[in-house]
Amino acid sequence: MRLCIIGAGYVGLVSGTCFADMGNSVICCDIDNDKIRKLNSGIIPIYEPGLEEMVKRNVKQFRLRFTNNISESIRKSDVIFICVGTPTNKKTNDANLKYVFQVANKIKNNLNKYKIIVTKSTVPVTTGDKIENILNKNKFKTKFDVVSNPEFLREGEAIRDFVVPDRVVVGGKSKKAIKIMKSLYLPIVKKSSRFFSTTRRGAELVKYASNAFLASKISFINEIANLCEILEINIEDISVGMGLDQRIGDRFLRAGPGYGGSCFPKDTRALVALSKKFKINLSIVNSVIKSNENRSNLLLNRILKITKKNLTNKLITFLGVTFKANTDDMRESPCLYLIPKLIKKGAKINYYDPTGIKKNLETFNKVKFSKNIVEATKKSDLIIIHTEWNEFKQLNFKKLIKNKNVIIYDLRNIFTPYKMKINGIKYFGIGR
Ligand code: NAD
Ligand code: UGA
């Protein structure tokens, strides 16, 4: 099939590349000229394991190309995927649909023959209806179908999640469009995963409900971890003990610094904003948002407790600053909330991240980037393990640490407290 992917970000680039790898002819387009220039020079603008080889392979086979000529790409394609961002609208907490509607108007002006328009971006329920209204005004009077096909991939695992999905959800009322969508996904749904079709609004809500549910699981275990810290119980035992019940499952029960990223925070906010419009009280999701927002205060209090309230001129090293491991994405990373609080208490911050220096942290004058772990931790008073990269899991703190008073605060529980203790290292984790 001839596919056009509009928005070559984390979702668009991965989806486009995977569709090309499945034998389709794919054009990925974006308004960001720099991104397109990089992609055309073989530079992948994001960190996503395995993506570079896959992009190169498909470009070489002429199945994948990149352009900023969106109009032409729409005209030449049969299925158009909208993959632009839907960030939080700061005033209303709702999803900002500016980019989605820009694209819908572009499609309207280039609807030269029957096409399926697919929203892959996470959009509030009824957005598909609004896109349909825009497209109904196309001057060619062309027929079209708008379907919702939410994306469930995770950054860092994006290719695997796309190629071996738990489910592919497509929502729409046109049997023809659903059939075409199913045949597009056939190479991957054939394996073991499931293709689920529903109404368009249903598919839009499945996405938000899924993200809100996963966020709830994380906040739930984080609050139980707070209790474990007081009661001297290891949260890992609780996650394992609970997760063995198949109705609960052990995934997304890892306590940590709070959920971050470009999706859980914005999507939980957007779901609550949507429900408010329809006068429905999503009190559980609302509490999850509040609980997660309060996480940085709890972490600060714990840091003050373990450092005996003395942070003035103390050097704190963050190992990893992205919202989780295996991504370069800083969007709503928990450290962006914790670092300003630590600076306010008089601390200086050093950080190392496997994906390099971060623009978001350049605005703080007490934050410095180190090129490697040795340099980052050399004069440190407190080391905060913020993400669980494999290279952190291998660290030998006994050799690394010169200052014997240094404290390690492991926000991902990647080390065993007992081993740290026998090596004489002051070590604290989450919920244990
Ligand atoms: P992103 O910011 O990485 O990428 C969006 C891209 O769209 C950018 O490159 C931007 O330049 C481009 N764009 C904006 N306006 C455009 C226009 N008018 N025409 C062409 N291109 C335009 O965003 P993302 O993380 O890929 O997320 C995209 C959507 O997918 C969001 O709705 C998000 O909630 C959803 N989603 C994201 C993930 C994820 O892991 N990041 C997973 C599932 C769903
Ligand atoms: C999440 C969902 O997992 C995807 O299914 C979804 O497609 C995506 O959002 C989206 O809609 O954009 P992602 O944000 O890439 O994917 O990352 P996750 O692995 O879900 O982690 C989200 C946050 O929760 C991270 O900050 C992570 O550290 C935290 N987390 C996750 C925990 O604290 N504990 C866990 O057990 C799992």
XYZ file of C-alpha atoms and ligand atoms in Angstrom:
513
model
C 0.000 0.000 0.000
C 1.053 3.595 -0.496
C 1.167 5.199 2.924
C 1.764 8.766 4.002
C 2.853 9.392 7.577
C 2.424 12.992 8.710
C 4.666 13.854 11.670
C 8.008 12.028 11.736
C 8.437 11.986 15.532
C 8.723 9.073 17.955
C 5.483 7.504 16.703
C 5.478 8.568 13.043
C 9.057 7.598 12.329
C 8.784 4.207 14.021
C 5.372 3.380 12.506
C 6.437 4.523 9.028
C 9.642 2.524 9.166
C 7.906 -0.622 10.430
C 5.187 -0.325 7.769
C 7.919 0.036 5.115
C 9.654 -3.034 6.521
C 6.377 -4.911 6.052
C 6.633 -4.176 2.307
C 4.594 -0.967 1.960
C 5.694 2.150 0.136
C 5.938 4.863 2.809
C 6.479 8.610 2.678
C 7.186 10.211 6.065
C 6.656 13.949 6.074
C 7.149 16.698 8.604
C 7.072 20.497 8.769
C 10.390 20.405 10.632
C 12.823 20.930 7.751
C 15.836 20.192 9.918
C 14.393 16.795 10.859
C 13.743 15.928 7.224
C 17.222 17.101 6.212
C 18.771 14.887 8.900
C 16.679 11.883 7.943
C 17.654 12.328 4.309
C 21.318 12.366 5.361
C 20.928 9.124 7.291
C 20.832 10.791 10.723
C 18.089 9.528 13.047
C 16.855 12.502 15.115
C 15.756 10.386 18.099
C 17.344 7.645 20.193
C 15.397 4.450 19.605
C 17.203 1.091 19.709
C 17.243 -0.696 16.334
C 15.632 2.163 14.408
C 18.691 3.356 12.488
C 19.416 0.000 10.817
C 15.748 -0.438 9.948
C 15.457 3.059 8.430
C 18.629 2.552 6.380
C 17.504 -0.851 5.123
C 14.146 0.438 3.925
C 15.513 3.638 2.396
C 17.962 1.471 0.430
C 15.077 -0.675 -0.813
C 13.206 2.526 -1.919
C 10.283 1.655 0.367
C 10.824 4.591 2.717
C 11.435 8.251 2.009
C 11.315 11.572 3.831
C 10.014 14.914 2.617
C 8.647 18.265 3.707
C 6.298 18.297 0.712
C 3.198 17.238 2.612
C 0.635 18.136 -0.054
C 2.268 15.986 -2.719
C 2.710 13.102 -0.279
C -1.009 13.173 0.556
C -2.014 13.213 -3.099
C 0.194 10.226 -3.909
C -1.007 8.026 -1.035
C -3.954 5.734 -0.242
C -3.763 5.772 3.545
C -2.746 8.887 5.502
C -1.601 8.544 9.115
C -1.812 11.604 11.351
C 1.083 11.236 13.828
C 1.612 14.808 15.037
C 1.918 15.802 18.693
C -1.088 16.478 20.936
C 0.575 18.258 23.879
C -1.235 19.600 26.932
C -3.061 22.849 26.411
C -1.685 24.673 29.467
C -4.820 26.746 30.073
C -7.372 23.931 29.939
C -5.278 20.775 30.564
C -6.980 19.391 27.461
C -5.055 18.019 24.459
C -3.966 20.781 22.100
C -5.300 19.727 18.702
C -3.771 22.598 16.728
C -1.367 20.326 14.809
C -4.010 17.674 14.154
C -6.382 20.228 12.607
C -3.545 21.819 10.592
C -2.959 18.402 9.075
C -6.684 17.753 8.560
C -6.916 20.999 6.567
C -3.883 20.033 4.514
C -5.524 16.687 3.718
C -8.792 18.452 2.825
C -6.956 20.543 0.232
C -5.292 17.498 -1.341
C -8.038 14.887 -1.249
C -7.753 13.998 -4.951
C -9.163 10.429 -4.627
C -10.592 8.022 -2.011
C -8.294 7.812 0.975
C -8.384 6.480 4.503
C -7.382 9.069 7.080
C -6.048 7.450 10.233
C -5.540 9.199 13.561
C -2.582 7.559 15.229
C -1.938 10.575 17.410
C -3.633 10.242 20.795
C -6.728 12.417 20.428
C -9.743 13.091 22.675
C -12.987 11.301 21.906
C -14.911 13.072 19.090
C -11.738 14.332 17.356
C -12.399 11.873 14.507
C -15.856 13.457 14.095
C -14.248 16.902 13.869
C -11.686 15.753 11.294
C -14.548 14.256 9.266
C -16.363 17.618 9.349
C -13.251 19.364 8.025
C -12.766 16.822 5.229
C -16.447 16.984 4.210
C -15.666 20.487 2.942
C -13.116 19.243 0.379
C -13.527 20.913 -2.987
C -13.098 17.653 -4.957
C -16.178 16.157 -3.242
C -14.036 13.045 -2.833
C -15.157 10.157 -0.627
C -12.978 9.262 2.334
C -13.050 7.435 5.650
C -11.664 8.628 8.963
C -10.601 5.845 11.327
C -8.930 5.851 14.706
C -5.912 3.588 15.134
C -4.297 4.540 18.442
C -0.680 3.601 18.979
C 0.437 1.658 22.061
C 4.225 1.515 21.558
C 6.638 2.473 24.324
C 9.746 4.506 23.682
C 12.862 2.380 23.967
C 10.868 -0.734 22.992
C 9.103 0.924 20.082
C 10.023 -1.443 17.257
C 9.246 -4.595 19.216
C 5.982 -3.110 20.491
C 4.974 -2.134 16.951
C 5.916 -5.401 15.298
C 4.663 -7.687 18.075
C 1.746 -5.706 19.518
C -0.578 -7.016 22.235
C -3.383 -5.654 20.091
C -4.084 -3.438 17.109
C -7.180 -1.335 17.674
C -9.035 0.257 14.771
C -12.221 2.242 15.173
C -14.562 3.346 12.420
C -17.866 2.531 10.809
C -16.775 1.896 7.192
C -16.406 -1.858 6.581
C -14.210 -1.090 3.568
C -11.794 0.995 5.648
C -11.624 -1.573 8.470
C -10.909 -4.316 5.914
C -8.088 -2.301 4.347
C -6.653 -1.501 7.791
C -6.769 -5.167 8.745
C -4.949 -6.189 5.579
C -2.323 -3.522 6.273
C -1.679 -5.013 9.719
C -2.042 -8.628 8.565
C 1.713 -9.455 8.639
C 1.824 -8.629 12.344
C -1.657 -9.551 13.566
C -1.329 -12.939 11.878
C 1.321 -13.964 14.376
C -0.143 -14.078 17.849
C -1.526 -10.667 18.483
C -5.076 -9.493 18.092
C -6.842 -7.132 15.737
C -9.737 -5.443 17.474
C -12.206 -3.246 15.670
C -14.722 -1.015 17.374
C -16.389 2.350 16.893
C -14.176 5.364 16.223
C -15.026 6.985 19.546
C -14.490 3.608 21.230
C -10.966 3.338 19.828
C -10.188 6.903 20.877
C -11.253 6.087 24.435
C -9.450 2.716 24.575
C -6.183 4.657 24.196
C -6.830 7.141 27.009
C -8.311 4.509 29.321
C -5.271 2.253 28.775
C -2.756 4.979 29.551
C -4.740 6.163 32.578
C -4.977 2.595 33.881
C -1.226 1.996 33.521
C -0.505 5.343 35.198
C -2.845 4.303 38.046
C -0.951 1.052 38.510
C 2.324 2.970 38.839
C 0.916 5.553 41.270
C -0.695 2.783 43.284
C 2.577 0.916 43.752
C 4.416 4.183 44.471
C 2.021 4.935 47.322
C 2.358 1.383 48.668
C 6.144 1.950 48.496
C 5.757 4.978 50.781
C 4.120 2.690 53.313
C 6.849 0.045 52.899
C 9.518 2.622 53.788
C 7.856 3.234 57.175
C 7.041 -0.413 57.875
C 10.470 -1.760 56.784
C 9.029 -3.990 54.074
C 10.643 -4.431 50.650
C 8.300 -3.100 47.929
C 9.766 -5.624 45.476
C 8.187 -8.406 47.561
C 4.830 -6.670 47.345
C 5.083 -6.216 43.549
C 6.040 -9.869 43.096
C 3.454 -11.113 45.590
C 0.694 -9.068 43.969
C 1.816 -9.680 40.405
C 1.658 -13.455 40.765
C -2.109 -13.059 40.749
C -2.792 -13.194 37.028
C -5.710 -10.793 37.429
C -3.210 -8.173 38.610
C -0.033 -9.036 36.668
C 3.471 -7.911 37.630
C 4.039 -5.383 34.831
C 3.940 -1.657 35.600
C 4.237 -2.386 39.294
C 7.791 -1.083 39.649
C 7.956 1.685 42.216
C 10.078 4.651 41.172
C 10.355 8.425 40.892
C 6.860 8.774 39.423
C 5.690 8.365 35.866
C 6.930 10.848 33.300
C 7.241 11.030 29.543
C 5.277 12.602 26.761
C 2.167 10.522 27.316
C 1.001 9.411 30.773
C 1.080 12.926 32.295
C -0.556 14.646 29.317
C -3.060 11.882 28.586
C -4.316 11.558 32.175
C -4.794 15.347 32.253
C -6.593 15.317 28.890
C -8.889 12.466 29.974
C -9.940 14.339 33.103
C -10.455 17.536 31.076
C -12.622 15.626 28.580
C -14.705 13.994 31.292
C -15.281 17.392 32.938
C -16.735 18.681 29.673
C -19.298 15.898 29.853
C -19.835 16.426 33.601
C -18.374 13.034 34.538
C -16.152 12.874 37.605
C -13.099 10.701 36.938
C -12.047 10.942 40.574
C -9.615 8.011 40.398
C -7.634 9.431 37.469
C -7.708 12.840 39.146
C -6.158 11.362 42.298
C -3.517 9.577 40.235
C -2.489 12.881 38.662
C -2.235 14.553 42.073
C -0.357 11.612 43.567
C 2.175 11.674 40.740
C 2.586 15.453 40.931
C 3.333 15.152 44.634
C 6.013 12.496 44.071
C 8.876 15.009 43.728
C 7.966 16.531 47.131
C 8.101 13.089 48.744
C 11.446 12.345 47.073
C 12.826 15.686 48.294
C 11.717 14.930 51.865
C 13.349 11.528 51.717
C 16.573 13.089 50.385
C 16.519 15.625 53.210
C 16.042 12.781 55.670
C 18.887 10.611 54.350
C 21.283 13.566 54.045
C 20.306 14.883 57.507
C 18.794 18.047 56.000
C 22.102 19.353 54.824
C 22.106 20.093 51.119
C 23.906 23.453 51.133
C 26.777 23.258 48.621
C 26.408 19.491 48.433
C 27.107 17.982 45.044
C 24.325 15.701 43.819
C 24.932 13.516 40.772
C 22.069 12.254 38.661
C 22.768 9.085 36.722
C 20.283 9.347 33.881
C 17.942 12.292 33.433
C 15.483 11.174 30.758
C 12.013 10.043 31.870
C 13.142 6.416 31.724
C 15.992 4.319 30.300
C 16.548 3.594 26.595
C 15.196 6.902 25.364
C 16.575 10.428 24.910
C 13.160 11.925 25.696
C 13.140 14.540 28.484
C 9.433 15.344 28.258
C 8.030 15.487 31.824
C 11.026 13.621 33.201
C 10.653 13.342 37.011
C 14.081 14.985 37.476
C 12.760 18.210 35.906
C 10.576 18.598 39.010
C 13.111 17.349 41.559
C 16.217 19.248 40.413
C 14.795 22.789 40.960
C 13.738 21.762 44.476
C 17.237 20.470 45.258
C 18.833 23.651 43.895
C 16.507 25.714 46.080
C 17.863 23.823 49.090
C 21.401 24.881 48.125
C 22.607 21.790 46.223
C 24.725 21.737 43.063
C 23.835 19.194 40.398
C 25.993 17.090 38.113
C 24.517 14.644 35.656
C 25.488 11.978 33.215
C 23.109 10.508 30.673
C 23.968 7.851 28.059
C 22.094 9.965 25.478
C 24.212 13.056 26.182
C 23.724 16.655 27.266
C 20.154 17.972 27.624
C 18.907 21.396 26.533
C 16.175 21.379 29.219
C 18.833 21.406 31.950
C 20.946 24.176 30.421
C 18.569 26.777 31.860
C 19.656 25.950 35.436
C 22.964 27.596 36.313
C 23.810 25.062 39.029
C 23.531 22.030 36.750
C 26.541 20.573 34.924
C 26.835 17.744 32.433
C 29.648 15.184 32.705
C 30.760 13.093 29.770
C 31.243 9.926 31.789
C 30.238 8.280 35.037
C 33.660 8.531 36.684
C 33.819 12.298 36.171
C 30.148 12.733 37.151
C 30.493 10.897 40.465
C 34.079 11.928 41.434
C 33.298 14.618 44.016
C 29.723 13.680 44.641
C 28.039 13.695 48.055
C 24.865 12.015 46.847
C 24.356 9.872 43.744
C 20.786 9.588 42.490
C 20.138 6.700 40.114
C 17.291 8.186 38.132
C 16.942 5.675 35.267
C 17.710 2.001 34.888
C 20.163 1.922 31.934
C 22.099 -1.342 31.720
C 25.382 0.562 32.047
C 24.303 1.693 35.535
C 23.384 -1.854 36.551
C 26.996 -2.941 35.995
C 28.571 -0.252 38.178
C 31.027 -1.286 40.883
C 30.481 1.438 43.459
C 33.154 0.023 45.732
C 35.762 0.900 43.092
C 34.032 4.011 41.787
C 33.499 5.828 45.062
C 36.464 7.649 46.581
C 34.480 9.691 49.119
C 33.395 7.083 51.670
C 30.574 9.306 52.944
C 28.799 9.366 49.640
C 25.169 8.213 49.707
C 23.475 6.368 46.870
C 19.762 6.913 46.352
C 18.497 4.364 43.843
C 15.143 5.509 42.455
C 14.837 2.357 40.327
C 15.877 -0.268 42.884
C 18.464 -1.736 40.518
C 20.864 -2.760 43.304
C 20.494 -5.134 46.223
C 20.572 -3.358 49.608
C 22.318 -6.329 51.249
C 25.222 -6.296 48.735
C 25.651 -2.554 49.188
C 25.670 -2.981 52.958
C 28.395 -5.637 52.955
C 30.487 -3.352 50.734
C 30.080 -0.570 53.287
C 28.110 1.693 50.959
C 25.374 3.978 52.274
C 22.485 2.972 50.061
C 18.773 3.801 49.921
C 16.138 2.670 47.455
C 12.455 3.240 46.896
C 10.058 1.474 49.228
C 12.636 -0.591 51.040
P 6.769 14.126 18.426
O 6.716 15.486 18.994
O 7.985 13.295 18.611
O 6.488 14.175 16.850
C 5.493 14.942 16.265
C 6.007 15.437 14.916
O 4.947 16.081 14.224
C 7.136 16.465 15.023
O 8.256 16.027 14.288
C 6.535 17.747 14.424
O 7.468 18.542 13.732
C 5.499 17.161 13.481
N 4.435 18.096 13.095
C 3.767 18.990 13.878
N 2.866 19.660 13.143
C 2.944 19.174 11.887
C 2.252 19.452 10.664
N 1.291 20.377 10.621
N 2.609 18.774 9.555
C 3.589 17.842 9.596
N 4.271 17.530 10.708
C 3.950 18.185 11.846
O 5.482 13.362 19.012
P 5.313 11.809 19.318
O 5.939 11.478 20.622
O 5.674 11.038 18.120
O 3.735 11.735 19.558
C 2.832 11.912 18.485
C 1.459 11.464 18.937
O 1.468 10.061 19.206
C 0.955 12.119 20.216
O -0.436 12.295 20.132
C 1.275 11.097 21.290
O 0.421 11.185 22.403
C 1.040 9.801 20.556
N 1.818 8.668 21.059
C 3.123 8.823 21.381
C 3.875 7.728 21.822
C 5.320 7.880 22.212
O 5.891 6.909 22.718
N 5.960 9.018 22.029
C 3.273 6.463 21.888
C 1.930 6.341 21.524
C 1.201 7.447 21.099
C 3.582 4.696 27.531
C 2.779 3.388 27.384
O 3.453 2.329 28.054
C 2.582 3.027 25.920
O 1.757 1.866 25.817
C 1.915 4.189 25.206
O 1.812 3.924 23.833
C 2.742 5.457 25.410
O 2.920 5.724 26.822
C 2.043 6.634 24.819
O 0.841 6.702 24.796
O 2.767 7.491 24.376
P 6.153 5.386 27.396
O 5.685 6.716 27.864
O 7.093 5.304 26.259
O 4.879 4.472 27.007
O 6.873 4.685 28.610
P 6.504 3.621 29.734
O 7.460 2.504 29.653
O 5.076 3.299 29.772
O 6.867 4.460 31.048
C 6.134 5.622 31.396
C 6.609 6.136 32.736
O 6.220 5.246 33.786
C 8.133 6.250 32.855
O 8.447 7.415 33.563
C 8.537 5.006 33.619
O 9.728 5.143 34.313
C 7.351 4.863 34.550
N 7.149 3.468 35.025
C 6.784 2.489 34.159
C 7.291 3.191 36.381
O 7.632 4.073 37.198
N 7.066 1.912 36.816
C 6.703 0.906 35.973
O 6.498 -0.236 36.457
C 6.558 1.214 34.611
